[in-house]
Coordinates of C-alpha atoms in Angstrom, one line a residue:
X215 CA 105.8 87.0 91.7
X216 CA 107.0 85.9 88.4
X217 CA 104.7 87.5 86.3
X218 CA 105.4 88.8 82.9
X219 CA 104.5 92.6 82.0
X220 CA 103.3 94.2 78.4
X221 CA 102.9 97.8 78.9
X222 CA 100.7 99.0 75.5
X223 CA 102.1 102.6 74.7
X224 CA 101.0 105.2 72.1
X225 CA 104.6 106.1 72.5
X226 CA 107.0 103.2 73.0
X227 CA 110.4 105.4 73.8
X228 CA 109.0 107.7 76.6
X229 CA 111.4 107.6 79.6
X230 CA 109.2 107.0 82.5
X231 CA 109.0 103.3 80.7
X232 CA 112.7 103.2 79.9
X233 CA 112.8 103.4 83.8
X234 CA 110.4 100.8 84.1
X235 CA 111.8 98.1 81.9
X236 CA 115.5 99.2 83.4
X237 CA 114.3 98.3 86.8
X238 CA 112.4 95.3 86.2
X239 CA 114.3 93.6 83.1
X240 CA 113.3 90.2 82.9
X241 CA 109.8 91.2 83.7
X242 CA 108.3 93.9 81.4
X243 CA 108.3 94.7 78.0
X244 CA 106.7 97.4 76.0
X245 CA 104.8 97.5 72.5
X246 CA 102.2 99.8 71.0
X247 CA 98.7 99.6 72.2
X248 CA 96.9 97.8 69.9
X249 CA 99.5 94.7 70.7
X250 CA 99.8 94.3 73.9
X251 CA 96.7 92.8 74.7
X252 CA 97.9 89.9 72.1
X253 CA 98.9 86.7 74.3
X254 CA 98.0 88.2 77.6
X255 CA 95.3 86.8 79.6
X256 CA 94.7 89.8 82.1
X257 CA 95.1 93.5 80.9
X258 CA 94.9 96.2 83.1
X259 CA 93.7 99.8 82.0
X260 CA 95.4 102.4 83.8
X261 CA 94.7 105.6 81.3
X262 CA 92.6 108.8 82.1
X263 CA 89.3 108.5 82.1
X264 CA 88.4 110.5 79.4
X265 CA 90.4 108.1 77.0
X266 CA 88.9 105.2 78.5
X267 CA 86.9 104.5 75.3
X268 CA 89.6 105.6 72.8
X269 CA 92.3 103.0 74.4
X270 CA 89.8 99.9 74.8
X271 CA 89.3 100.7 71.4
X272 CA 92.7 100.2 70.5
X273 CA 93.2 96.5 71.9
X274 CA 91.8 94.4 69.4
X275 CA 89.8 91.5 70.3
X276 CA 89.7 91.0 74.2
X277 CA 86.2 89.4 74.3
X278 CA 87.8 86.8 76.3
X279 CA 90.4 88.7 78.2
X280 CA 90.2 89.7 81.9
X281 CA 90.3 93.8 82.1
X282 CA 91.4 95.1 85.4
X283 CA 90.2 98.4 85.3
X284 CA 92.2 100.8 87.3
X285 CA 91.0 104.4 86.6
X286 CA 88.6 106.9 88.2
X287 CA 85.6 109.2 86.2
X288 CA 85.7 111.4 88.9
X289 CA 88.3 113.2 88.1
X290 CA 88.2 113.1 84.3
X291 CA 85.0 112.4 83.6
X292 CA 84.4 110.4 80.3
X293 CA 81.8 112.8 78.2
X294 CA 79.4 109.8 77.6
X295 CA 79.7 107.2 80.2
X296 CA 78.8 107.1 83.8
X297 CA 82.2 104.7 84.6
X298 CA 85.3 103.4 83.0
X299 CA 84.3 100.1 83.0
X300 CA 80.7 101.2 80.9
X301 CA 83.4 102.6 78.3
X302 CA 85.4 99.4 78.3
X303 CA 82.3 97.6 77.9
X304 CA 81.4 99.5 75.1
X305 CA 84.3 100.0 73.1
X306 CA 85.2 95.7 73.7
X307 CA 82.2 94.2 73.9
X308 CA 83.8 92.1 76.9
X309 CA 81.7 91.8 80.1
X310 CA 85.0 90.6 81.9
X311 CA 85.9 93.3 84.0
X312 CA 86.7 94.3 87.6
X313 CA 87.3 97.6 89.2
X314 CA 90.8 97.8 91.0
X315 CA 94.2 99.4 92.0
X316 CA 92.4 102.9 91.8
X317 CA 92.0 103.4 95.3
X318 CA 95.4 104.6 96.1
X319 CA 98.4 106.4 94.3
X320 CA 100.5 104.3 91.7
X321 CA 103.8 104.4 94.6
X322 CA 101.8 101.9 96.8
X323 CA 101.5 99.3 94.1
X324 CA 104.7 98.9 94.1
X325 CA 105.5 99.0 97.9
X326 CA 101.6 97.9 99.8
X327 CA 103.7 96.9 103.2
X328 CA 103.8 99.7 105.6
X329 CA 105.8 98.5 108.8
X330 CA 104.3 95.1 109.6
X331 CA 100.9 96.1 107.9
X332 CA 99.4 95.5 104.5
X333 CA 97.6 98.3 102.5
X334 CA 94.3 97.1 101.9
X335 CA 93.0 97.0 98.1
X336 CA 89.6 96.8 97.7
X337 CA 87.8 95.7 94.2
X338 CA 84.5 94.7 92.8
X339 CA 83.2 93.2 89.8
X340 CA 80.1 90.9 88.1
X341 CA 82.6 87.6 88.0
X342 CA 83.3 85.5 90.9
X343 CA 86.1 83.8 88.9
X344 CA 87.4 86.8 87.4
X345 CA 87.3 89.0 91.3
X346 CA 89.7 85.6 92.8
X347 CA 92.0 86.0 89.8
X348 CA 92.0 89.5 91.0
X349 CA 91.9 88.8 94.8
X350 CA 95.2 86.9 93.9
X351 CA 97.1 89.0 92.1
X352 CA 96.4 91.7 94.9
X353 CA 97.9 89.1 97.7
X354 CA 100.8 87.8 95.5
X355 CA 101.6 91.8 95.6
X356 CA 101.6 92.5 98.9
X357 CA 98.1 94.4 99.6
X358 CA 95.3 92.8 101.9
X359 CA 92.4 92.2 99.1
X360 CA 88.5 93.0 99.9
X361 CA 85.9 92.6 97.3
X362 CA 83.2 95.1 97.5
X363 CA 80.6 92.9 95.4
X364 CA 79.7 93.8 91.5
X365 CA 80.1 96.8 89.4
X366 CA 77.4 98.3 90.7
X367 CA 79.8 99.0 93.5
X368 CA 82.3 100.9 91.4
X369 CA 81.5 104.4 92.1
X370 CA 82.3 103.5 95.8
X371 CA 85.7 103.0 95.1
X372 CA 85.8 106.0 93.0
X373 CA 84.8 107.8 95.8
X374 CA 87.1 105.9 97.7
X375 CA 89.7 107.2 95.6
X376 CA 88.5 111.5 95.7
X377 CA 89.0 110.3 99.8
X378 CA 92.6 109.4 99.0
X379 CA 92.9 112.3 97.4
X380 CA 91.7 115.0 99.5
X381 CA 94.1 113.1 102.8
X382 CA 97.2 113.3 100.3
X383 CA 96.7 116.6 99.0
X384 CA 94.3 118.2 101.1
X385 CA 93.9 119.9 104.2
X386 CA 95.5 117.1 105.7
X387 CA 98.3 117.3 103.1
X388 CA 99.7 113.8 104.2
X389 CA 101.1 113.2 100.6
X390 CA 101.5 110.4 98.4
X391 CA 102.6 107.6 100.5
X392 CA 99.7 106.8 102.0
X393 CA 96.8 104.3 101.9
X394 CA 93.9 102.4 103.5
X395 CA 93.6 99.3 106.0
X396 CA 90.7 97.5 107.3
X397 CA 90.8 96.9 110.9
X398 CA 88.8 94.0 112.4
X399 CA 87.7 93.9 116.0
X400 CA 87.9 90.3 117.8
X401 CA 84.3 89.3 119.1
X402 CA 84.1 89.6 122.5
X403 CA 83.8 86.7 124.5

């Protein structure tokens, strides 16, 4: 992929991010929250919920910055938004955002292919330019992108999410490694 990584951290020597950086060296780097937005064009928010509007406040100026936001209000709810993305909106006055990677658990991201088939990540957002930026980065992953329309859309993939949830650690109990795919029937001649 080649992409560069800044992970903004409150706390910049926690091990989980020593892992990180130790497996992908020449592709992430950490520094504290309120400069890792600085010389990044795409930022994605990947906090709980309910410090949605704490953290956006945190990046600095981002009025021109794309926000992938990657969390879910319905299992933290934020006390006085309806969605993430109304928090982020809010606290950075930026209208650039789109709703994704919060469909499925944080494993997949890192490995979409199951067998010969591609998890498929679904997204949505108000910005046709900013949803193929998106659309991209989901492909050059490995996941089979969908976009579900505007933000209007976003409590669908939350609930998408609670779905995920309840097949991983529900009745069902099929654990983490597990995720969605669109199947398409052929017309019929």
């Amino acid at each position: 992929m080649g992409h560069q990584v800044t992970i903004g951290s409150r706390s910049l020597h926690k091990d989980s991010l020593k892992q990180l950086v130790d497996k992908y060296p020449n592709h992430i780097n950490i520094k504290k929250v309120n400069q890792a937005a600085d010389g990044n064009e795409v930022i994605v928010m990947a906090v709980p919920a309910n410090f949605a509007f704490e953290i956006a406040s945190e990046l600095g100026d981002v009025s021109n910055k794309l926000i992938i936001d990657a969390m879910n209000a319905i299992f933290r709810p934020t006390e006085q938004f309806t969605t993430t993305s109304e928090a982020i909106i809010t606290a950075t006055g930026c209208s650039r955002i789109v709703k994704c990677f919060n469909s499925i658990g944080a494993e997949n991201i890192d490995k979409p292919n199951y067998g010969e088939d591609k998890a498929a990540m679904l997204y949505c957002g108000n910005s046709v330019e900013d949803k193929k930026i998106v659309n991209d980065l989901c492909a050059q992953i490995g996941f089979d992108p969908y976009d579900l329309g505007g933000l209007e859309n976003e409590p669908h993939l939350e609930q998408l999410a609670k779905l995920w949830s309840l097949l991983a650690f529900g009745e069902s109990n099929l654990g983490r490694n597990i995720a969605f795919k669109i199947l398409k029937q052929s017309p019929v001649a």
